[in-house]
Tab-separated table of C-alpha atoms in Angstrom:
chain	number	residue	atom	x	y	z
A	5	MET	CA	16.790	5.995	3.636
A	6	ALA	CA	19.024	2.987	3.185
A	7	GLN	CA	22.637	3.617	2.412
A	8	ASP	CA	24.805	1.593	0.072
A	9	ALA	CA	28.034	-0.139	0.982
A	10	GLU	CA	30.067	2.495	-0.796
A	11	GLY	CA	28.374	5.163	1.296
A	12	HIS	CA	28.757	3.191	4.525
A	13	ALA	CA	31.615	0.725	4.589
A	14	ALA	CA	33.577	2.673	2.007
A	15	PHE	CA	33.860	6.414	2.240
A	16	SER	CA	36.037	8.864	0.446
A	17	LEU	CA	38.832	10.512	2.354
A	18	ALA	CA	38.069	13.525	0.182
A	19	THR	CA	35.246	14.405	2.543
A	20	THR	CA	37.521	15.073	5.500
A	21	ALA	CA	37.902	18.509	7.033
A	22	SER	CA	40.955	19.346	4.918
A	23	THR	CA	38.998	18.746	1.725
A	24	LEU	CA	36.210	21.053	2.885
A	25	ALA	CA	38.761	23.867	2.779
A	26	LYS	CA	40.121	23.157	-0.697
A	27	HIS	CA	37.305	21.462	-2.627
A	28	ARG	CA	36.253	24.682	-4.390
A	29	ASP	CA	39.698	25.110	-5.928
A	30	ASP	CA	39.824	21.449	-6.940
A	31	THR	CA	36.385	21.592	-8.509
A	32	ALA	CA	37.235	24.732	-10.460
A	33	ALA	CA	40.325	23.032	-11.822
A	34	HIS	CA	38.316	20.001	-12.897
A	35	ARG	CA	35.752	22.263	-14.562
A	36	ARG	CA	38.409	24.089	-16.547
A	37	ALA	CA	39.860	20.802	-17.679
A	38	GLY	CA	36.471	19.682	-19.028
A	39	PHE	CA	37.070	15.972	-18.620
A	40	SER	CA	34.503	13.648	-20.159
A	41	ALA	CA	32.465	11.375	-17.918
A	42	LEU	CA	31.985	8.973	-20.796
A	43	SER	CA	35.396	7.418	-20.341
A	44	SER	CA	35.614	3.781	-19.412
A	45	ASN	CA	36.191	4.764	-15.794
A	46	GLY	CA	32.879	6.622	-15.860
A	47	ASP	CA	31.057	3.299	-16.075
A	48	ILE	CA	31.375	2.866	-12.314
A	49	TRP	CA	29.053	5.829	-11.856
A	50	GLY	CA	25.388	6.126	-12.662
A	51	ARG	CA	23.138	4.087	-14.879
A	52	ALA	CA	23.919	2.090	-17.987
A	53	GLY	CA	25.153	4.148	-20.875
A	54	ILE	CA	24.960	3.572	-24.600
A	55	GLY	CA	24.494	0.223	-26.282
A	56	ARG	CA	20.991	-0.697	-25.104
A	57	SER	CA	18.611	-2.199	-27.658
A	58	TRP	CA	15.193	-0.594	-28.159
A	59	LEU	CA	13.593	-3.599	-26.455
A	60	GLN	CA	15.890	-3.384	-23.432
A	61	SER	CA	15.169	0.330	-23.153
A	62	LEU	CA	11.429	-0.236	-23.440
A	63	VAL	CA	11.399	-2.910	-20.732
A	64	ALA	CA	13.683	-0.923	-18.419
A	65	ALA	CA	11.518	2.191	-18.796
A	66	SER	CA	8.199	0.347	-18.315
A	67	PRO	CA	7.827	1.764	-14.752
A	68	VAL	CA	7.036	5.120	-16.395
A	69	VAL	CA	3.611	3.573	-17.081
A	70	LEU	CA	3.409	0.740	-14.559
A	71	ALA	CA	4.428	2.676	-11.441
A	72	PRO	CA	1.741	5.395	-11.741
A	73	LEU	CA	-0.863	2.711	-12.486
A	74	ALA	CA	0.241	0.847	-9.363
A	75	SER	CA	0.006	4.068	-7.331
A	76	VAL	CA	-3.523	4.717	-8.587
A	77	SER	CA	-4.532	1.087	-8.002
A	78	ILE	CA	-3.370	1.275	-4.390
A	79	PHE	CA	-5.374	4.475	-3.926
A	80	ILE	CA	-8.532	2.797	-5.262
A	81	THR	CA	-7.915	-0.327	-3.162
A	82	LEU	CA	-7.714	1.724	0.018
A	83	ALA	CA	-10.546	4.107	-0.810
A	84	ARG	CA	-13.085	1.694	-2.326
A	85	PHE	CA	-12.242	-1.904	-1.447
A	86	ASP	CA	-11.419	-1.828	2.267
A	87	GLY	CA	-7.717	-2.213	1.533
A	88	SER	CA	-8.205	-5.613	-0.131
A	89	LEU	CA	-6.126	-6.085	-3.278
A	90	SER	CA	-7.986	-9.331	-4.034
A	91	GLU	CA	-11.305	-7.468	-4.058
A	92	PHE	CA	-9.802	-4.794	-6.285
A	93	ALA	CA	-8.472	-7.445	-8.674
A	94	ALA	CA	-11.847	-9.200	-8.760
A	95	ALA	CA	-13.624	-5.927	-9.521
A	96	ALA	CA	-11.086	-5.106	-12.241
A	97	ALA	CA	-11.676	-8.491	-13.859
A	98	ARG	CA	-15.441	-8.080	-13.582
A	99	GLU	CA	-15.857	-4.420	-14.553
A	100	GLY	CA	-12.654	-3.717	-16.444
A	101	PHE	CA	-9.470	-2.180	-15.104
A	102	TRP	CA	-9.767	1.068	-17.049
A	103	ASN	CA	-13.389	1.473	-16.031
A	104	LEU	CA	-12.345	1.232	-12.365
A	105	LEU	CA	-9.681	3.863	-12.909
A	106	ALA	CA	-12.164	6.170	-14.579
A	107	LEU	CA	-14.776	5.691	-11.856
A	108	TYR	CA	-12.678	5.629	-8.693
A	109	GLY	CA	-9.244	6.935	-9.629
A	110	PRO	CA	-7.843	10.124	-8.069
A	111	LYS	CA	-9.473	13.298	-9.389
A	112	LEU	CA	-7.456	16.481	-9.749
A	113	THR	CA	-9.170	19.526	-8.251
A	114	TYR	CA	-8.206	23.164	-7.970
A	115	LYS	CA	-7.748	22.755	-4.209
A	116	GLY	CA	-5.339	19.836	-4.621
A	117	LEU	CA	-3.370	21.592	-7.346
A	118	VAL	CA	-3.006	24.776	-5.308
A	119	ALA	CA	-2.008	22.768	-2.232
A	120	MET	CA	0.717	21.025	-4.247
A	121	VAL	CA	2.057	24.306	-5.640
A	122	TYR	CA	2.140	25.880	-2.171
A	123	TRP	CA	3.753	22.760	-0.713
A	124	VAL	CA	6.588	22.604	-3.239
A	125	GLY	CA	7.018	26.372	-3.059
A	126	LEU	CA	7.279	26.322	0.732
A	127	GLN	CA	9.867	23.563	0.677
A	128	ALA	CA	11.858	25.352	-2.027
A	129	VAL	CA	11.923	28.576	0.011
A	130	LEU	CA	12.994	26.737	3.169
A	131	TYR	CA	15.659	24.798	1.259
A	132	LYS	CA	17.021	27.944	-0.373
A	133	TYR	CA	16.971	30.427	2.499
A	134	LEU	CA	17.217	28.573	5.797
A	135	PRO	CA	20.738	28.662	7.226
A	136	GLY	CA	22.665	25.435	7.491
A	137	GLU	CA	26.129	23.971	7.515
A	138	THR	CA	27.931	23.189	4.277
A	139	ALA	CA	28.806	19.604	3.404
A	140	VAL	CA	30.372	18.025	0.344
A	141	GLY	CA	29.483	14.865	-1.521
A	142	GLN	CA	31.723	12.459	-3.385
A	143	TYR	CA	33.684	13.156	-6.536
A	144	THR	CA	31.640	12.863	-9.715
A	145	PRO	CA	33.088	10.909	-12.662
A	146	ALA	CA	34.195	14.212	-14.264
A	147	GLY	CA	35.955	15.222	-11.051
A	148	TYR	CA	33.465	17.686	-9.557
A	149	LEU	CA	33.170	17.881	-5.788
A	150	LEU	CA	29.888	19.616	-5.015
A	151	SER	CA	28.901	21.445	-1.855
A	152	TYR	CA	25.420	21.301	-0.317
A	153	ARG	CA	23.571	23.335	2.291
A	154	ILE	CA	22.279	21.013	5.011
A	155	ASN	CA	19.169	22.466	6.648
A	156	GLY	CA	16.584	19.674	6.415
A	157	LEU	CA	16.023	19.366	10.160
A	158	GLN	CA	15.213	23.060	10.496
A	159	ALA	CA	12.863	22.799	7.518
A	160	TRP	CA	11.116	19.755	9.034
A	161	ILE	CA	10.561	21.547	12.347
A	162	ILE	CA	9.250	24.722	10.708
A	163	THR	CA	6.993	22.761	8.354
A	164	HIS	CA	5.341	20.794	11.145
A	165	LEU	CA	5.050	23.798	13.458
A	166	LEU	CA	3.432	25.729	10.631
A	167	TYR	CA	0.927	22.924	9.984
A	168	ALA	CA	0.154	22.692	13.702
A	169	GLY	CA	-0.246	26.465	13.993
A	170	LEU	CA	-2.546	26.740	10.981
A	171	SER	CA	-4.621	23.869	12.361
A	172	PHE	CA	-4.795	25.383	15.862
A	173	PHE	CA	-6.097	28.702	14.560
A	174	GLY	CA	-8.615	26.992	12.277
A	175	ILE	CA	-7.019	28.154	9.058
A	176	ILE	CA	-6.730	24.580	7.784
A	177	ASP	CA	-8.357	21.319	8.821
A	178	PRO	CA	-5.757	19.115	10.589
A	179	GLY	CA	-7.324	16.196	8.700
A	180	PHE	CA	-6.915	18.067	5.404
A	181	ILE	CA	-4.593	15.501	3.825
A	182	PRO	CA	-6.786	12.357	4.062
A	183	ARG	CA	-9.923	14.387	3.312
A	184	ASN	CA	-8.353	15.639	0.067
A	185	TRP	CA	-6.197	12.611	-0.673
A	186	SER	CA	-7.781	11.907	-4.071
A	187	SER	CA	-6.831	15.292	-5.474
A	188	LEU	CA	-3.447	15.282	-3.750
A	189	VAL	CA	-2.540	11.920	-5.294
A	190	ALA	CA	-3.482	13.268	-8.722
A	191	ALA	CA	-1.462	16.433	-8.107
A	192	MET	CA	1.573	14.462	-6.944
A	193	ASN	CA	1.446	12.283	-10.063
A	194	LEU	CA	1.213	15.350	-12.250
A	195	ALA	CA	4.088	17.059	-10.445
A	196	GLY	CA	6.277	13.990	-10.854
A	197	PHE	CA	5.726	13.911	-14.617
A	198	VAL	CA	6.169	17.663	-15.044
A	199	VAL	CA	9.449	17.730	-13.118
A	200	SER	CA	10.700	14.661	-15.008
A	201	GLY	CA	9.948	16.336	-18.330
A	202	LEU	CA	11.651	19.562	-17.292
A	203	ALA	CA	14.700	17.577	-16.151
A	204	LEU	CA	14.955	15.956	-19.587
A	205	VAL	CA	14.748	19.317	-21.372
A	206	LYS	CA	17.225	20.926	-18.982
A	207	ALA	CA	19.753	18.152	-19.594
A	208	TYR	CA	19.844	19.102	-23.275
A	209	VAL	CA	19.521	22.881	-23.261
A	210	MET	CA	20.972	23.982	-19.901
A	211	PRO	CA	23.060	21.217	-18.297
A	212	THR	CA	24.832	22.071	-15.061
A	213	HIS	CA	27.805	19.770	-15.652
A	214	PRO	CA	27.772	18.584	-19.290
A	215	GLU	CA	30.692	16.213	-18.696
A	216	ASP	CA	28.678	14.221	-16.132
A	217	ARG	CA	25.737	13.483	-18.437
A	218	LYS	CA	24.942	10.044	-19.807
A	219	PHE	CA	22.929	9.277	-22.912
A	220	SER	CA	21.604	5.835	-23.765
A	221	GLY	CA	20.438	6.505	-27.310
A	222	SER	CA	16.834	5.960	-26.190
A	223	SER	CA	14.771	9.036	-25.309
A	224	LEU	CA	12.355	6.906	-23.280
A	225	TYR	CA	15.134	5.369	-21.203
A	226	ASP	CA	16.784	8.765	-20.768
A	227	PHE	CA	13.465	10.180	-19.535
A	228	TYR	CA	13.130	7.321	-17.046
A	229	MET	CA	16.670	7.122	-15.661
A	230	GLY	CA	17.786	10.668	-16.328
A	231	ILE	CA	20.694	12.273	-18.148
A	232	GLU	CA	22.187	14.770	-15.703
A	233	LEU	CA	23.934	13.497	-12.593
A	234	ASN	CA	23.690	16.638	-10.440
A	235	PRO	CA	21.326	19.176	-12.051
A	236	ARG	CA	21.221	22.533	-10.317
A	237	LEU	CA	19.356	25.804	-10.607
A	238	GLY	CA	22.008	28.449	-10.138
A	239	ASN	CA	24.939	27.622	-7.907
A	240	GLY	CA	23.309	26.219	-4.797
A	241	PHE	CA	19.842	24.823	-5.555
A	242	ASP	CA	20.522	21.126	-6.105
A	243	LEU	CA	17.454	19.544	-7.700
A	244	LYS	CA	18.382	16.022	-6.690
A	245	LEU	CA	18.886	16.714	-2.987
A	246	PHE	CA	15.794	18.925	-2.902
A	247	THR	CA	13.615	16.329	-4.642
A	248	ASN	CA	14.906	13.351	-2.695
A	249	GLY	CA	14.885	15.007	0.703
A	250	ARG	CA	12.088	17.541	0.742
A	251	PRO	CA	8.634	17.294	-0.970
A	252	GLY	CA	8.250	13.544	-0.352
A	253	MET	CA	10.353	12.889	2.739
A	254	MET	CA	8.982	15.967	4.497
A	255	ALA	CA	5.403	14.914	3.691
A	256	TRP	CA	5.827	11.410	5.135
A	257	THR	CA	5.325	12.356	8.777
A	258	LEU	CA	2.824	15.062	7.872
A	259	VAL	CA	0.602	12.465	6.179
A	260	ASP	CA	0.797	10.250	9.280
A	261	LEU	CA	-0.048	13.092	11.655
A	262	SER	CA	-2.935	14.265	9.498
A	263	ASN	CA	-4.338	10.726	9.468
A	264	MET	CA	-4.072	10.694	13.267
A	265	ALA	CA	-6.114	13.902	13.366
A	266	TYR	CA	-8.601	12.435	10.878
A	267	GLN	CA	-9.001	9.277	12.982
A	268	TYR	CA	-9.547	11.369	16.104
A	269	GLN	CA	-12.171	13.454	14.323
A	270	LYS	CA	-14.027	10.310	13.276
A	271	GLN	CA	-14.021	8.337	16.527
A	272	GLY	CA	-12.875	10.651	19.313
A	273	TYR	CA	-9.584	8.887	20.061
A	274	ILE	CA	-6.460	7.612	18.311
A	275	GLU	CA	-5.666	3.908	18.137
A	276	PRO	CA	-2.400	2.869	19.869
A	277	SER	CA	-1.300	1.084	16.710
A	278	LEU	CA	-1.388	4.327	14.705
A	279	ILE	CA	0.462	6.202	17.455
A	280	LEU	CA	3.263	3.625	17.668
A	281	MET	CA	3.574	3.320	13.898
A	282	THR	CA	3.800	7.106	13.587
A	283	ILE	CA	6.496	7.186	16.276
A	284	LEU	CA	8.633	4.670	14.363
A	285	GLN	CA	8.221	6.497	11.075
A	286	THR	CA	8.941	9.840	12.722
A	287	ILE	CA	12.166	8.438	14.208
A	288	TYR	CA	13.111	7.180	10.752
A	289	VAL	CA	12.431	10.510	9.047
A	290	LEU	CA	14.116	12.575	11.765
A	291	ASP	CA	17.176	10.349	11.540
A	292	PHE	CA	17.331	11.191	7.842
A	293	PHE	CA	17.306	14.926	8.500
A	294	VAL	CA	19.561	14.863	11.581
A	295	ASN	CA	22.140	12.956	9.521
A	296	GLU	CA	21.345	14.591	6.181
A	297	SER	CA	24.996	14.978	5.225
A	298	TRP	CA	25.474	11.190	5.001
A	299	TYR	CA	22.836	11.083	2.277
A	300	LEU	CA	25.319	12.813	-0.008
A	301	ARG	CA	27.342	9.582	-0.120
A	302	THR	CA	24.500	7.247	-1.093
A	303	ILE	CA	23.665	5.761	-4.473
A	304	ASP	CA	20.817	8.249	-4.920
A	305	ILE	CA	23.034	11.317	-4.788
A	306	ALA	CA	26.438	9.983	-5.847
A	307	HIS	CA	25.444	7.690	-8.708
A	308	ASP	CA	21.828	7.815	-9.907
A	309	HIS	CA	21.029	10.308	-12.628
A	310	TYR	CA	18.071	12.643	-12.296
A	311	GLY	CA	15.027	11.497	-14.229
A	312	PHE	CA	11.582	10.000	-13.714
A	313	TYR	CA	13.008	7.291	-11.432
A	314	LEU	CA	13.974	9.862	-8.796
A	315	ALA	CA	11.689	12.789	-9.643
A	316	TRP	CA	8.356	10.969	-9.856
A	317	GLY	CA	9.534	8.516	-7.221
A	318	CYS	CA	10.065	11.264	-4.646
A	319	PHE	CA	7.197	13.550	-5.646
A	320	CYS	CA	4.594	10.764	-5.793
A	321	PHE	CA	5.724	7.214	-4.985
A	322	LEU	CA	7.267	8.006	-1.603
A	323	PRO	CA	4.387	10.046	-0.112
A	324	THR	CA	1.685	7.730	-1.498
A	325	THR	CA	3.282	4.320	-0.894
A	326	TYR	CA	5.463	4.767	2.189
A	327	THR	CA	2.436	6.097	4.067
A	328	ILE	CA	0.040	3.232	3.292
A	329	GLN	CA	-0.052	2.110	6.931
A	330	GLY	CA	-1.161	5.546	8.117
A	331	GLN	CA	-3.691	5.827	5.306
A	332	TYR	CA	-5.134	2.399	6.100
A	333	MET	CA	-5.519	3.074	9.813
A	334	GLY	CA	-6.963	6.513	9.137
A	335	LEU	CA	-9.680	4.913	7.017
A	336	TYR	CA	-10.111	1.681	8.976
A	337	PRO	CA	-9.282	2.230	12.671
A	338	THR	CA	-7.917	-0.928	14.209
A	339	SER	CA	-5.484	-1.964	16.927
A	340	ALA	CA	-4.042	-5.259	18.115
A	341	ASN	CA	-3.600	-6.230	21.777
A	342	SER	CA	-1.053	-4.424	23.914
A	343	LEU	CA	1.397	-7.344	24.172
A	344	TYR	CA	1.594	-7.727	20.395
A	345	LEU	CA	2.023	-3.994	19.868
A	346	GLY	CA	4.712	-3.787	22.539
A	347	LEU	CA	6.736	-6.651	21.056
A	348	VAL	CA	6.523	-5.352	17.492
A	349	PHE	CA	7.378	-1.829	18.584
A	350	ALA	CA	10.408	-3.160	20.477
A	351	VAL	CA	11.596	-5.001	17.356
A	352	GLY	CA	11.232	-1.781	15.386
A	353	LEU	CA	13.283	0.156	17.925
A	354	ALA	CA	15.926	-2.592	17.878
A	355	GLY	CA	16.071	-2.351	14.094
A	356	TYR	CA	16.586	1.383	14.308
A	357	ALA	CA	19.245	0.957	17.014
A	358	LEU	CA	21.117	-1.472	14.738
A	359	PHE	CA	20.770	0.901	11.785
A	360	ARG	CA	22.097	3.835	13.803
A	361	SER	CA	24.909	1.841	15.432
A	362	VAL	CA	26.157	0.668	12.045
A	363	ASN	CA	26.078	4.232	10.735
A	364	TYR	CA	27.862	5.516	13.818
A	365	GLN	CA	30.773	3.132	13.275
A	366	LYS	CA	31.159	4.290	9.704
A	367	ASP	CA	31.019	7.954	10.718
A	368	ALA	CA	33.564	7.432	13.499
A	369	VAL	CA	36.070	5.903	11.093
A	370	ARG	CA	35.415	8.542	8.436
A	371	MET	CA	35.854	11.474	10.792
A	372	SER	CA	39.048	10.052	12.295
A	373	GLY	CA	40.578	8.723	9.093
A	374	GLY	CA	40.518	5.238	10.601
A	375	LYS	CA	42.164	6.241	13.876
A	376	CYS	CA	39.402	5.241	16.287
A	377	LEU	CA	38.108	2.343	18.349
A	378	ILE	CA	35.316	0.042	17.210
A	379	TRP	CA	33.899	-2.075	20.019
A	380	GLY	CA	36.956	-1.218	22.114
A	381	LYS	CA	39.494	-2.236	19.467
A	382	PRO	CA	41.341	-0.272	16.766
A	383	ALA	CA	39.261	-0.055	13.603
A	384	GLU	CA	40.208	-2.556	10.902
A	385	TYR	CA	39.968	-1.391	7.317
A	386	ILE	CA	41.353	-1.775	3.833
A	387	VAL	CA	42.634	1.253	1.933
A	388	ALA	CA	41.156	1.217	-1.570
A	389	THR	CA	41.998	3.590	-4.390
A	390	TYR	CA	40.026	4.702	-7.433
A	391	LYS	CA	40.378	7.262	-10.205
A	392	THR	CA	38.046	9.879	-11.612
A	393	SER	CA	38.074	10.430	-15.358
A	394	ASP	CA	40.560	13.284	-15.013
A	395	GLY	CA	43.171	10.709	-14.036
A	396	LYS	CA	43.390	11.775	-10.399
A	397	GLU	CA	43.622	9.060	-7.775
A	398	HIS	CA	41.519	9.114	-4.598
A	399	SER	CA	41.372	6.895	-1.523
A	400	SER	CA	38.550	5.257	0.397
A	401	LEU	CA	38.481	3.118	3.513
A	402	LEU	CA	36.666	-0.219	3.485
A	403	LEU	CA	35.726	-0.822	7.108
A	404	CYS	CA	35.787	-4.508	8.059
A	405	SER	CA	35.408	-4.570	11.841
A	406	GLY	CA	32.486	-4.011	14.190
A	407	TRP	CA	29.155	-4.557	12.470
A	408	TRP	CA	30.941	-4.249	9.144
A	409	GLY	CA	32.988	-7.319	10.030
A	410	PHE	CA	29.804	-9.422	10.210
A	411	SER	CA	27.996	-8.129	7.153
A	412	ARG	CA	28.751	-5.924	4.175
A	413	HIS	CA	25.251	-4.418	4.483
A	414	ALA	CA	24.434	-4.647	8.175
A	415	ASN	CA	22.622	-1.320	7.876
A	416	TYR	CA	20.127	-2.945	5.497
A	417	VAL	CA	19.273	-5.582	8.112
A	418	GLY	CA	18.314	-2.901	10.631
A	419	ASP	CA	16.374	-1.087	7.924
A	420	LEU	CA	14.323	-4.206	7.167
A	421	PHE	CA	13.572	-4.931	10.841
A	422	LEU	CA	12.233	-1.406	11.133
A	423	SER	CA	10.276	-1.592	7.867
A	424	TYR	CA	8.499	-4.838	8.731
A	425	SER	CA	7.720	-3.565	12.218
A	426	MET	CA	6.022	-0.478	10.788
A	427	CYS	CA	3.732	-2.693	8.734
A	428	ALA	CA	3.158	-5.270	11.473
A	429	LEU	CA	1.891	-2.604	13.876
A	430	VAL	CA	-1.220	-2.211	11.714
A	431	GLY	CA	-2.267	-5.706	12.797
A	432	SER	CA	-3.767	-6.614	9.428
A	433	THR	CA	-3.126	-9.466	6.998
A	434	ASN	CA	-4.197	-7.381	3.995
A	435	VAL	CA	-1.323	-7.454	1.528
A	436	VAL	CA	-1.591	-3.733	0.793
A	437	VAL	CA	-0.493	-2.954	4.356
A	438	TRP	CA	2.754	-4.879	3.788
A	439	LEU	CA	3.652	-3.371	0.422
A	440	TYR	CA	6.142	-0.956	1.990
A	441	ALA	CA	8.106	-3.782	3.626
A	442	PHE	CA	8.007	-5.892	0.450
A	443	TRP	CA	9.182	-2.913	-1.572
A	444	MET	CA	12.052	-2.226	0.828
A	445	THR	CA	13.155	-5.873	0.604
A	446	VAL	CA	13.261	-5.784	-3.191
A	447	LEU	CA	14.869	-2.343	-3.193
A	448	LEU	CA	17.630	-3.259	-0.743
A	449	VAL	CA	18.471	-6.590	-2.365
A	450	HIS	CA	18.624	-4.907	-5.771
A	451	ARG	CA	20.617	-2.003	-4.367
A	452	CYS	CA	23.002	-4.430	-2.692
A	453	LYS	CA	23.766	-6.133	-5.998
A	454	ARG	CA	24.092	-2.832	-7.859
A	455	ASP	CA	26.380	-1.422	-5.232
A	456	GLU	CA	28.649	-4.433	-5.008
A	457	LYS	CA	29.027	-4.611	-8.775
A	458	ARG	CA	30.018	-0.955	-8.793
A	459	CYS	CA	32.414	-1.368	-5.876
A	460	SER	CA	34.053	-4.338	-7.576
A	461	THR	CA	34.670	-2.259	-10.683
A	462	LYS	CA	35.714	0.819	-8.767
A	463	TYR	CA	38.022	-0.706	-6.171
A	464	GLY	CA	39.209	-3.844	-7.984
A	465	ALA	CA	41.461	-6.101	-5.909
A	466	ALA	CA	40.771	-4.140	-2.717
A	467	TRP	CA	37.075	-4.973	-2.979
A	468	GLY	CA	37.899	-8.628	-3.606
A	469	GLU	CA	40.017	-8.674	-0.456
A	470	TYR	CA	37.200	-7.010	1.495
A	471	CYS	CA	34.695	-9.641	0.342
A	472	LYS	CA	37.022	-12.400	1.485
A	473	ARG	CA	37.304	-10.847	4.928
A	474	VAL	CA	33.545	-10.146	5.117
A	475	PRO	CA	31.877	-12.897	3.035
A	476	TRP	CA	28.241	-12.236	3.993
A	477	ARG	CA	26.076	-9.559	2.400
A	478	PHE	CA	23.185	-9.364	4.897
A	479	ILE	CA	22.974	-11.989	7.628
A	480	PRO	CA	25.992	-14.209	8.444
A	481	GLY	CA	25.362	-17.812	7.526
A	482	ILE	CA	22.346	-17.001	5.356
A	483	TRP	CA	23.280	-14.533	2.585
């Protein structure tokens, strides 16, 4: 859920109320002009373009194989080796890695496949038909300004009420998810590959915005990173927003709650550690849906193309890896002492408070066009300009007061406090429990570097001035 600096400290003035009224006319004009996104200015958007060697493409696309194997290995570690990666590694060395996968890997069943189809179908129906306000993203390199229906919070509420209702009336087992986790993991992997393949085909035969595509010259790399920037089915069904914000994100809290039910069924009560961890993750997920419109300005939506990286990542990696703590405690009930849990939970809440406060300052400046107070003083910012490939100039504000005066990615710091707290609440030293926090650290550091490189190219001297005024990326005095 982390946002990038361009989505936080820098935000386009095109997303103000006046633009909401005229963006359809602007977008139509850009579409008629048919500007190419492959201009030199297009390099500030999306992934790398042409010019990659076959070896570079092969290495960059290696997660197509390695990530699913890691997902399956984590499943086996939790299900068969008490959550111990060292025991899994020892068994793999002794019996053979592929033999372990064949023996203990997730097995696709009819029940799991049907559950996955119903799950994606339900989320698609809710996404398509639930009412919601309209929000716009940022300009694409070809000059499109897309509108989105924001109804994730309503969908989250209905989804969880439906699960609770079906459980109450005995139609489904509230512990259905952990009891069928093997087949669900297999179904999620399959769904991720199927959607990724369809996205690749669609980019060639039925692209939504041909000018915003990027080709690398390597089919494997294009499959991994994607070709289309904003693929859509019809006018309003945005595949990227749906994938990133619905099947995986919506399942996160559902997996936790189902593991709580499973733990209760096994031992007659729920461990405090699992309750507190679920509270933190629920706050995190609800924050995403309450503030869904800000997601339109993040790297995921504004810059990353739609391929395996996002499709498989959201259909499989997110629901299987971000929920490891809940899975672990569902299988191996444990809880630390009350003092430890209280302190860790407080740190997690503080991390969320920092995350939300940073976001609030950005939103206040965006909504007011810079005419607001930050910590009781007028907001300080730098006006930066950039051009889309149609030659039109746009403006953004680089906020450099409040939290943004201390760190260019203060939001990431709060995110990491919250992430490590979620893992620490388990009270285990098993490495698998901490994989989510480790992943978030790598992700945010990498995203920080990607984002700042893009901002430097996009905003030029204005970004250089901003970095001089705010020299620290994460924590002042450290980095």
